[in-house]
PDB file of C-alpha atoms in Angstrom:
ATOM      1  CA  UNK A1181       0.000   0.000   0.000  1.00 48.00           C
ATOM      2  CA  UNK A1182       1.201   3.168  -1.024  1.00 54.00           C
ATOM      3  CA  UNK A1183       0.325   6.372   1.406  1.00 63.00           C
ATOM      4  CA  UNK A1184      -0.378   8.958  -0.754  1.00 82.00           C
ATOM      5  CA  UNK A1185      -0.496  12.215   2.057  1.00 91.00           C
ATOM      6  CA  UNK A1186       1.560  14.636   1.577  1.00 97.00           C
ATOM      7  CA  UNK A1187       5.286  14.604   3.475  1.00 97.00           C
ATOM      8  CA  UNK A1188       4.659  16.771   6.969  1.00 98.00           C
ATOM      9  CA  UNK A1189       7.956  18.429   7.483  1.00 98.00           C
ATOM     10  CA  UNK A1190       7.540  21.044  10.621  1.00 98.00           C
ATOM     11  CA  UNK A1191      10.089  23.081  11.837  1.00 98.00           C
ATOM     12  CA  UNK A1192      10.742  23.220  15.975  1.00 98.00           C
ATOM     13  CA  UNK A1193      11.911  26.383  16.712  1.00 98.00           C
ATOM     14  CA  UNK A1194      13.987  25.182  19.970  1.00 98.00           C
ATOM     15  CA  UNK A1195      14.684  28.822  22.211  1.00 97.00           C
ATOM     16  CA  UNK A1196      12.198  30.295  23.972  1.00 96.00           C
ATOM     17  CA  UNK A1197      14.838  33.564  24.825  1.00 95.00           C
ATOM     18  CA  UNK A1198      13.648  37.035  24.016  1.00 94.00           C
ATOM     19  CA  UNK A1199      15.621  38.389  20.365  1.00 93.00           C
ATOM     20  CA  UNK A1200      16.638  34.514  19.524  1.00 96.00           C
ATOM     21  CA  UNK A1201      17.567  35.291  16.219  1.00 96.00           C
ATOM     22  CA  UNK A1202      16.901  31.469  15.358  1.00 97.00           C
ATOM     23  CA  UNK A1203      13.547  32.595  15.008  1.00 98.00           C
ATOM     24  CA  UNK A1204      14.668  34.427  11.511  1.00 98.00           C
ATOM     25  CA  UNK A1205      16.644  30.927  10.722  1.00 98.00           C
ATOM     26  CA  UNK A1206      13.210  28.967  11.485  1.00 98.00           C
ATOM     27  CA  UNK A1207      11.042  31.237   9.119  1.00 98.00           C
ATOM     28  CA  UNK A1208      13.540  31.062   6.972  1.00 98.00           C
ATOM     29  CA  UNK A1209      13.682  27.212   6.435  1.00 98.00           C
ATOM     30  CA  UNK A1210       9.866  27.109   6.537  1.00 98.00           C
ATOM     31  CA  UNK A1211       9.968  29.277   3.373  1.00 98.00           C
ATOM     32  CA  UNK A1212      12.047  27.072   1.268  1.00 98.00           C
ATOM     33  CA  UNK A1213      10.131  23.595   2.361  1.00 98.00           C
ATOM     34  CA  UNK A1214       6.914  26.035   1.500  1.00 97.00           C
ATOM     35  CA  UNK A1215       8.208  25.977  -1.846  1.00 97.00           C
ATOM     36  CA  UNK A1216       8.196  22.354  -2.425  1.00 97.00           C
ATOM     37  CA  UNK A1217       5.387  20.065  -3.821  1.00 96.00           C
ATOM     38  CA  UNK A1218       4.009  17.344  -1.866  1.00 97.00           C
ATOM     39  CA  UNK A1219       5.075  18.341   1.120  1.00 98.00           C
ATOM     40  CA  UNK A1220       3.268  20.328   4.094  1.00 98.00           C
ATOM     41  CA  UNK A1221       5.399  22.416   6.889  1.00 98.00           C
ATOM     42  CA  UNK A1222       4.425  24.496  10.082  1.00 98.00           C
ATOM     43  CA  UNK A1223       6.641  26.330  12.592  1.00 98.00           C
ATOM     44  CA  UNK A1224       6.021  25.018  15.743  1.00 98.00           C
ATOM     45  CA  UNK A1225       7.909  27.589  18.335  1.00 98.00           C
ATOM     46  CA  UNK A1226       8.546  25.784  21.799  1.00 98.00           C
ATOM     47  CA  UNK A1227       7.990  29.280  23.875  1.00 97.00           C
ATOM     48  CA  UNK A1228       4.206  28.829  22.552  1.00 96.00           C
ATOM     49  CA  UNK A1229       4.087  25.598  24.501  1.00 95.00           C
ATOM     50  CA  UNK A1230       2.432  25.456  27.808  1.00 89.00           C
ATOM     51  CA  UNK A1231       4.142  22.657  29.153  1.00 89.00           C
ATOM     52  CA  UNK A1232       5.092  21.242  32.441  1.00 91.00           C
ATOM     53  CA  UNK A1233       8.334  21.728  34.033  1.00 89.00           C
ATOM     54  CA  UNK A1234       7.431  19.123  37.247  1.00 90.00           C
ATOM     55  CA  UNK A1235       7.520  15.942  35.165  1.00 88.00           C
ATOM     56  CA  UNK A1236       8.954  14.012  32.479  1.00 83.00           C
ATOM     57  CA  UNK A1237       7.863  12.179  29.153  1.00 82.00           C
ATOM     58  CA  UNK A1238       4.319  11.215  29.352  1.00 82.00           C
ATOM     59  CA  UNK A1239       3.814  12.932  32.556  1.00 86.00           C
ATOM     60  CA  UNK A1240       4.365  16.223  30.538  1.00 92.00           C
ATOM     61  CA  UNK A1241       2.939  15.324  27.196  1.00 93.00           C
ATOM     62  CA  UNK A1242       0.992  17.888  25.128  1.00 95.00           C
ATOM     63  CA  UNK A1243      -1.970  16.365  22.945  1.00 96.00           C
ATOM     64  CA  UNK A1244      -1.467  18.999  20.473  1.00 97.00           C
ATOM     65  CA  UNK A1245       2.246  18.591  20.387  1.00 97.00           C
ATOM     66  CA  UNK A1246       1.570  14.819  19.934  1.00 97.00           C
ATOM     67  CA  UNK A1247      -0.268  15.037  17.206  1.00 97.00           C
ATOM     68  CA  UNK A1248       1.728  17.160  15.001  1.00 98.00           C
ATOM     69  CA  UNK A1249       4.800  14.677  15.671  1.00 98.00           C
ATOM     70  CA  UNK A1250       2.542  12.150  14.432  1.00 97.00           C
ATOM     71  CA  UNK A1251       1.693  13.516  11.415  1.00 97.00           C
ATOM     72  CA  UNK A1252       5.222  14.540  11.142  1.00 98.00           C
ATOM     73  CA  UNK A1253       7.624  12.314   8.238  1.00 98.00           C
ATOM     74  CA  UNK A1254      10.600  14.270   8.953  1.00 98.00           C
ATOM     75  CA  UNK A1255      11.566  17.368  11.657  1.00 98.00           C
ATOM     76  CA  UNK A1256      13.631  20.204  11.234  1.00 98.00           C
ATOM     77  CA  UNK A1257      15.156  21.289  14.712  1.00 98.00           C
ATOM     78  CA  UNK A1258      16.255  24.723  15.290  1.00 98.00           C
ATOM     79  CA  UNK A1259      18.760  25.022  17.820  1.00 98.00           C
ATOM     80  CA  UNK A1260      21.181  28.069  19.127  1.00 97.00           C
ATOM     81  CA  UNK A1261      24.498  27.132  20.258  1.00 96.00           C
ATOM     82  CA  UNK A1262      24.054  28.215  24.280  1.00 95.00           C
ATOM     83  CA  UNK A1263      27.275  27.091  26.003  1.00 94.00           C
ATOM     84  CA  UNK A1264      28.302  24.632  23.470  1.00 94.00           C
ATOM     85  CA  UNK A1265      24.771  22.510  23.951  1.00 95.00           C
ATOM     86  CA  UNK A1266      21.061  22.655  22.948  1.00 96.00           C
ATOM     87  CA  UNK A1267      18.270  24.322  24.852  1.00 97.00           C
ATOM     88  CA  UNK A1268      17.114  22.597  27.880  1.00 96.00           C
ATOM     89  CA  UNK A1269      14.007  23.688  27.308  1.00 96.00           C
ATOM     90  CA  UNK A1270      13.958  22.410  23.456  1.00 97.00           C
ATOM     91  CA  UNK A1271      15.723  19.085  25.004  1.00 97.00           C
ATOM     92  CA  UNK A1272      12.286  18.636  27.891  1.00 96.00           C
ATOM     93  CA  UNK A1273       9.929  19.415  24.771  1.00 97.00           C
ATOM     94  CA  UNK A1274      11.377  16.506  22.475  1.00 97.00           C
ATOM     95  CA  UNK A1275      11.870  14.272  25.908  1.00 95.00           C
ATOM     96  CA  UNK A1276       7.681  14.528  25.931  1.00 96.00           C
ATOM     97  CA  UNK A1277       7.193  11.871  22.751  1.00 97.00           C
ATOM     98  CA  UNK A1278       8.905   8.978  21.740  1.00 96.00           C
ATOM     99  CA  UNK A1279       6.934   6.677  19.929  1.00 97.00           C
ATOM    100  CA  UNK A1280       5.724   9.579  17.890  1.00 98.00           C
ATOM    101  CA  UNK A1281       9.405  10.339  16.213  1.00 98.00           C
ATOM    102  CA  UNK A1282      10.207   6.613  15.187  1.00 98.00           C
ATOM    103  CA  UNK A1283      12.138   5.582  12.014  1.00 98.00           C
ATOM    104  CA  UNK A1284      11.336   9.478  11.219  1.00 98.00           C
ATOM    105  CA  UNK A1285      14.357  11.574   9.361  1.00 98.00           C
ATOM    106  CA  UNK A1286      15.796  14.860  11.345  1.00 98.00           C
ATOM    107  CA  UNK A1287      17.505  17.850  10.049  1.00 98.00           C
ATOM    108  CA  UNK A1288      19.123  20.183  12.271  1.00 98.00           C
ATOM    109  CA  UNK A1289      19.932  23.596  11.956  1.00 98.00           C
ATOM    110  CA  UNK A1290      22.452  25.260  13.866  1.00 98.00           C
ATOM    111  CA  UNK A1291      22.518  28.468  14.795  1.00 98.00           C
ATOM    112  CA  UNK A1292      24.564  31.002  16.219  1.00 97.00           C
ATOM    113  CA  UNK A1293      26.387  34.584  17.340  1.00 96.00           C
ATOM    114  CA  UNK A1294      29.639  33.489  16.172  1.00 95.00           C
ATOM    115  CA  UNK A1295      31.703  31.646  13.739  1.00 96.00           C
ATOM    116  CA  UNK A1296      30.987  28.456  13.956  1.00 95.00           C
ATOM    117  CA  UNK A1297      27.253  28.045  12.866  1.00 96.00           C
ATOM    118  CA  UNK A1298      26.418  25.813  15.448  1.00 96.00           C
ATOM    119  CA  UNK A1299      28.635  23.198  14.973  1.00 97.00           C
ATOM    120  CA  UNK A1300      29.403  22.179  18.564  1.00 97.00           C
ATOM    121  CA  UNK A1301      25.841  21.466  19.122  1.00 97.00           C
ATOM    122  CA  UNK A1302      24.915  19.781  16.049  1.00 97.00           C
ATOM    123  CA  UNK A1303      27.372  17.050  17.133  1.00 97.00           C
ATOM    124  CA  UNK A1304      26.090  17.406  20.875  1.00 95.00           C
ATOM    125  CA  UNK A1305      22.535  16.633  19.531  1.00 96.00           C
ATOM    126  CA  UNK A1306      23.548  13.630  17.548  1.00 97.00           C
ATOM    127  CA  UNK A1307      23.277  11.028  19.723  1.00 98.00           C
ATOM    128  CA  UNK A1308      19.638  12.638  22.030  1.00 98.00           C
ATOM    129  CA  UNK A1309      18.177  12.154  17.946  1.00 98.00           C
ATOM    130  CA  UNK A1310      19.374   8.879  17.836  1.00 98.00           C
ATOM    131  CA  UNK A1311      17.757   7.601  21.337  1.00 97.00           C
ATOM    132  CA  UNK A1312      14.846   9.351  20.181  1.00 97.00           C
ATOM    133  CA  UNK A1313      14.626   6.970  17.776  1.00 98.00           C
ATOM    134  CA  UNK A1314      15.121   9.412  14.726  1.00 98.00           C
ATOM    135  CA  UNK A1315      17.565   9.109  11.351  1.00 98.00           C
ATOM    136  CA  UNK A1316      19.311  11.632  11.335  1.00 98.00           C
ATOM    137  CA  UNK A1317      20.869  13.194   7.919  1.00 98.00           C
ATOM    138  CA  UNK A1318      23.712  14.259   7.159  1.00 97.00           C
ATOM    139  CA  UNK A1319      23.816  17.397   5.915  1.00 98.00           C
ATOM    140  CA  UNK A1320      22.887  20.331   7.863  1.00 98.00           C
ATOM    141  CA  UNK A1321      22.626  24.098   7.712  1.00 98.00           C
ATOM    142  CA  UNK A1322      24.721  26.362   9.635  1.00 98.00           C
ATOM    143  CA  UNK A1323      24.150  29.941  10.097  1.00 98.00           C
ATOM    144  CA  UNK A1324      27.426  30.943  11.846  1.00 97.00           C
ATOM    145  CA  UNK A1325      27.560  34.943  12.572  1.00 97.00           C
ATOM    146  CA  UNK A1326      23.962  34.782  12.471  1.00 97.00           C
ATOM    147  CA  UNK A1327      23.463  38.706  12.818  1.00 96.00           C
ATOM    148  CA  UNK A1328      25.321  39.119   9.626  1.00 97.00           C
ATOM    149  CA  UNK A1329      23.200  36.483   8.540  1.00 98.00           C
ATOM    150  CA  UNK A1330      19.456  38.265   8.737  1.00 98.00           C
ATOM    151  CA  UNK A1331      18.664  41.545   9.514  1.00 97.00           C
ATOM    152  CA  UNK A1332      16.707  42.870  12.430  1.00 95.00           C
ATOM    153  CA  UNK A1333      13.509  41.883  10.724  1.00 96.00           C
ATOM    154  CA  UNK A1334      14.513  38.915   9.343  1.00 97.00           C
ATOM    155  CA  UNK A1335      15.627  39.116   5.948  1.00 98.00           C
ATOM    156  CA  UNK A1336      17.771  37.054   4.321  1.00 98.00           C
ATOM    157  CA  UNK A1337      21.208  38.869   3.831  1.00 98.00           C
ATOM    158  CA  UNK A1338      23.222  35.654   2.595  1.00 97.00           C
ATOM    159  CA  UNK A1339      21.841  34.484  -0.540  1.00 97.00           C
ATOM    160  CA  UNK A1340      23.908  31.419  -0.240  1.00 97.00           C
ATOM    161  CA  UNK A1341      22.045  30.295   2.486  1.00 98.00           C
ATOM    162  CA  UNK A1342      19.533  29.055  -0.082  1.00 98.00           C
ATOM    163  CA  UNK A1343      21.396  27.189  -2.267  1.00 98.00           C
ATOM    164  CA  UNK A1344      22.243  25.358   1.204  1.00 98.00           C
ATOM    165  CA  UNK A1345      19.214  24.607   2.694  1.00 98.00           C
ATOM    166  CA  UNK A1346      18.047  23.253  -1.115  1.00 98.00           C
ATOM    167  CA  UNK A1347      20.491  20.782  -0.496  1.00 98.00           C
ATOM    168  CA  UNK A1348      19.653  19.792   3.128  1.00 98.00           C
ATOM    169  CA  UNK A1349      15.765  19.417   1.987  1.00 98.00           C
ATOM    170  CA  UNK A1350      16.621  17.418  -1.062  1.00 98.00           C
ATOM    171  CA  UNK A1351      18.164  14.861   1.334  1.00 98.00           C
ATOM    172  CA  UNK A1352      15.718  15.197   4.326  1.00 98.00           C
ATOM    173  CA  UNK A1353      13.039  14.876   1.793  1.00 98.00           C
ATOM    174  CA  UNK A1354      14.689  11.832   0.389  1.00 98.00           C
ATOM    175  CA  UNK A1355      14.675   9.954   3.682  1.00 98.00           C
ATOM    176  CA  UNK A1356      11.360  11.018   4.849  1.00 98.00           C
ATOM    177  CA  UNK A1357      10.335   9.328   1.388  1.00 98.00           C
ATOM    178  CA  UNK A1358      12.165   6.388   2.319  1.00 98.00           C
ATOM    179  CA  UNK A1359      11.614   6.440   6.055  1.00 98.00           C
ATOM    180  CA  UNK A1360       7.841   6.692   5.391  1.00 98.00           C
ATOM    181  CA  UNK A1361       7.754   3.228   3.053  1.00 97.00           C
ATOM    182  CA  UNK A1362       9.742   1.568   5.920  1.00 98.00           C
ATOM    183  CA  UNK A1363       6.789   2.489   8.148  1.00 98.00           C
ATOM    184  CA  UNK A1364       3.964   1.485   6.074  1.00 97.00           C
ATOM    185  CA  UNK A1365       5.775  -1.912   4.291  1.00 96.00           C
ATOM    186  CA  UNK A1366       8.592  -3.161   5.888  1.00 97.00           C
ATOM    187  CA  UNK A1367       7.972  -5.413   9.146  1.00 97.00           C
ATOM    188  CA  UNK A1368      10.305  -5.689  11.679  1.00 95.00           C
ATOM    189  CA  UNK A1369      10.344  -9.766  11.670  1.00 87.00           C
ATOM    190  CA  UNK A1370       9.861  -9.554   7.751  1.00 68.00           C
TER     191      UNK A1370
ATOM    192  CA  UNK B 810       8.835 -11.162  27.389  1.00 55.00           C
ATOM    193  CA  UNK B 811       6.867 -13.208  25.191  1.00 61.00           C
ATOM    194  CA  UNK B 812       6.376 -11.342  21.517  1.00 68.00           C
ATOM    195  CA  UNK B 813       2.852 -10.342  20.517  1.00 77.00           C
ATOM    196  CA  UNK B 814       1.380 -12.242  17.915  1.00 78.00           C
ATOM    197  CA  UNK B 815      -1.774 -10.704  17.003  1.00 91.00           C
ATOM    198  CA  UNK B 816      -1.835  -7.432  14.397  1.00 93.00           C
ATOM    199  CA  UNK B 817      -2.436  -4.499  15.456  1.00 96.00           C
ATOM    200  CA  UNK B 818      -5.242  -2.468  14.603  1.00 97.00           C
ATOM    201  CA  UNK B 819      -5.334   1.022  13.548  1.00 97.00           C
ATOM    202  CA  UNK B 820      -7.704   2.794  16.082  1.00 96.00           C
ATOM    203  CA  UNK B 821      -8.330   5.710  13.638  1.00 96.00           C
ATOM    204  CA  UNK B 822      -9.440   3.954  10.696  1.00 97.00           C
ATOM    205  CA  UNK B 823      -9.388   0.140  11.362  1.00 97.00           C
ATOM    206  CA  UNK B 824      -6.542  -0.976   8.868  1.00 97.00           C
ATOM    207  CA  UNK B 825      -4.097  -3.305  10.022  1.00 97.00           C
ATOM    208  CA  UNK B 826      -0.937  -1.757  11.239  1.00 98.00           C
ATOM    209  CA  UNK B 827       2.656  -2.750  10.615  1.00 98.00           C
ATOM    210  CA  UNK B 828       4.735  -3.087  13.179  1.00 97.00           C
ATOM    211  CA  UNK B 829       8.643  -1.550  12.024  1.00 98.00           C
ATOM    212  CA  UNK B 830      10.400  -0.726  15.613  1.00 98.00           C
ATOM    213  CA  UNK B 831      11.301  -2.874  18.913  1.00 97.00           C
ATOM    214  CA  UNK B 832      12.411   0.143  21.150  1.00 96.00           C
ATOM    215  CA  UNK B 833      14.663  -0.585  24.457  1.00 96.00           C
ATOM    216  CA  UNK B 834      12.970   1.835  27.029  1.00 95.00           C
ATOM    217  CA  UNK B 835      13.394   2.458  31.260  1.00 93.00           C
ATOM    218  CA  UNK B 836      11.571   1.885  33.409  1.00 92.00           C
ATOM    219  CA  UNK B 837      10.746   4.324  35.355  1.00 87.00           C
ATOM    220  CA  UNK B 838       7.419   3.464  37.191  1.00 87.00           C
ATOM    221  CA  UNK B 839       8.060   0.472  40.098  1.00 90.00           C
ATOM    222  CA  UNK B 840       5.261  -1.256  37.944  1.00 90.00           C
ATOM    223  CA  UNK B 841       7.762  -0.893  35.021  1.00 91.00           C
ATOM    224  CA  UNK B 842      10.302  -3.030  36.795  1.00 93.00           C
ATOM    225  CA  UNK B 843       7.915  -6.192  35.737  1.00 93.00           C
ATOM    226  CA  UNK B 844       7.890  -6.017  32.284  1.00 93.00           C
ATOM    227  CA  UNK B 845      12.210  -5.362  32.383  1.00 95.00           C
ATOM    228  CA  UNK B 846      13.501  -7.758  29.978  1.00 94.00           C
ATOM    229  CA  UNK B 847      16.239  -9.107  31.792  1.00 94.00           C
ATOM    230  CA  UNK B 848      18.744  -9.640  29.002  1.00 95.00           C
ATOM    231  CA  UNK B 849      17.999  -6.499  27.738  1.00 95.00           C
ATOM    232  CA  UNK B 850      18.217  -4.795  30.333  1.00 94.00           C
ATOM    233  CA  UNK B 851      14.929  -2.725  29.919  1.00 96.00           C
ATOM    234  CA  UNK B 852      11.141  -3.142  28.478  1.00 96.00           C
ATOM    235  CA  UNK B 853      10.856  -3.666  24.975  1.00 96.00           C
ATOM    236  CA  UNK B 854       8.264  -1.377  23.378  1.00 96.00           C
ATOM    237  CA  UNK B 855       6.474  -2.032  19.950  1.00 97.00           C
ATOM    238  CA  UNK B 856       6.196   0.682  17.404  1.00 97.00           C
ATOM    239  CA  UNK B 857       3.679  -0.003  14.818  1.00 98.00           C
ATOM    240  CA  UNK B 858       2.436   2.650  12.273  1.00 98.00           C
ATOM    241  CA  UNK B 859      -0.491   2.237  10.117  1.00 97.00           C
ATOM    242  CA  UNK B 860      -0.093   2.775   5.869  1.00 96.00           C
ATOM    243  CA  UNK B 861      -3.653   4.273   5.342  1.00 95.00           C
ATOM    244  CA  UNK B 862      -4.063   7.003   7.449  1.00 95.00           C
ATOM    245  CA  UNK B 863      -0.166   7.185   9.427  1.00 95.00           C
ATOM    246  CA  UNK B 864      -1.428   6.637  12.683  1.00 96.00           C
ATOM    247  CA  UNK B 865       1.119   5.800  15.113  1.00 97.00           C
ATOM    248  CA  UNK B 866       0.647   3.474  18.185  1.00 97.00           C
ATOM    249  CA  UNK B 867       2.876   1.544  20.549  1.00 97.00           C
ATOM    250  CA  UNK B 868       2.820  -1.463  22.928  1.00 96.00           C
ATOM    251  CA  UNK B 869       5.057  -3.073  24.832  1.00 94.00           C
ATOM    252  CA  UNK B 870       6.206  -6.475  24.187  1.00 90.00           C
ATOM    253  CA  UNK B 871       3.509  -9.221  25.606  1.00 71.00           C
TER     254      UNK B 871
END
């Protein structure tokens, strides 16, 4: 059987600080998936989210939240750099779901005030995406300098950053694609 | 922990779901510390998605 829905591709927007300027970097990437066929996108910005700080995993989980990951073939995750790691607060929102992000495909997008575009906590993320149970690609975008990057309202002042993100979506896209068959057809025990 | 050997169901829209994941989880209830797959060393949960509608359910190994 062959799902025909479109690919759901939202992007978390993981800081909930006041001027993140990974907010620009999450617009940003939902424009270009916008501009794809077959495929659906949303921003989904963690400081929206009402959740619980007094409890973990299902204790904590948001129905709404849920859902979305459910729908959800591939995620794009937004991240500053903050002291070489990942928001603790983007780290308790993904900690809510785990059955919902199975044999799905993440992207991550780095992001921050200096040079090296979020490097540090790409590779800090890597293995917290693969407990959760998520692929994880291998390219990623990184928008190093990032107030050089955008300006103050947003727009894009690096035009290479869209030949870059093509090329992460291309290969997201491919292994939600992929990912997505797996789910439907493949068995575990097959 | 014995493996389940009936199909399941999609609760959305009925179809029968394929099961693609056997995910190693914690315990972290004391009730968890039952179903703790010994040679494991935790509590096997199923992940089966369903290839009509995308629904996702899990359950954890019988």
């Amino acid at each position: 059987m062959t799902n025909e829905r479109p690919l759901s591709i939202p992007v978390i927007l993981g800081t909930t600080r006041k001027g993140r300027m990974s907010e620009h970097a999450a617009r940003f990437m939902v424009a270009q998936i916008a501009k794809r066929e077959g495929v659906v996108t949303e921003l989904i910005d963690i400081s929206r989210m009402a959740l619980r700080v007094d409890d973990a995993g299902d204790g904590v989980k948001e129905p709404e939240f849920s859902a979305k990951m459910i729908r959800a073939d591939a995620l794009i995750i937004v991240t500053p750099e903050y002291n070489h790691s990942f928001p603790g607060l983007l780290k308790h929102v993904l900690d809510s779901c785990l059955k919902e992000y199975i044999h799905k495909a993440a992207g991550i997008v780095g992001v921050s005030a200096g040079p090296f575009g979020g490097t540090r906590v790409i590779q800090d993320f890597l293995p917290v995406i693969r407990e959760l149970g998520l692929v994880n690609i291998f390219w990623d975008v990184n928008f190093g300098n990032v107030s050089k990057v955008f300006d103050e309202s947003g727009n894009l002042l690096d035009e290479g950053f869209v030949a870059r993100a093509d090329k992460f979506l291309n290969e997201l896209i491919w292994m939600a694609r992929t990912l997505r068959y797996g789910r439907d057809n493949i068995a575990l025990d097959a | 922990m014995a493996k389940h050997t009936t199909k399941m169901i999609c609760p959305k829209c009925g179809a029968e779901m394929n099961h693609h994941a056997d995910k190693l989880v914690d315990p972290v209830r004391p009730e968890d510390l039952r179903q703790v797959n010994p040679a494991l060393g935790g509590i096997v949960e199923e992940t089966h998605c369903c290839p009509s509608c995308g629904a996702v359910e899990s359950r954890r190994a019988g």
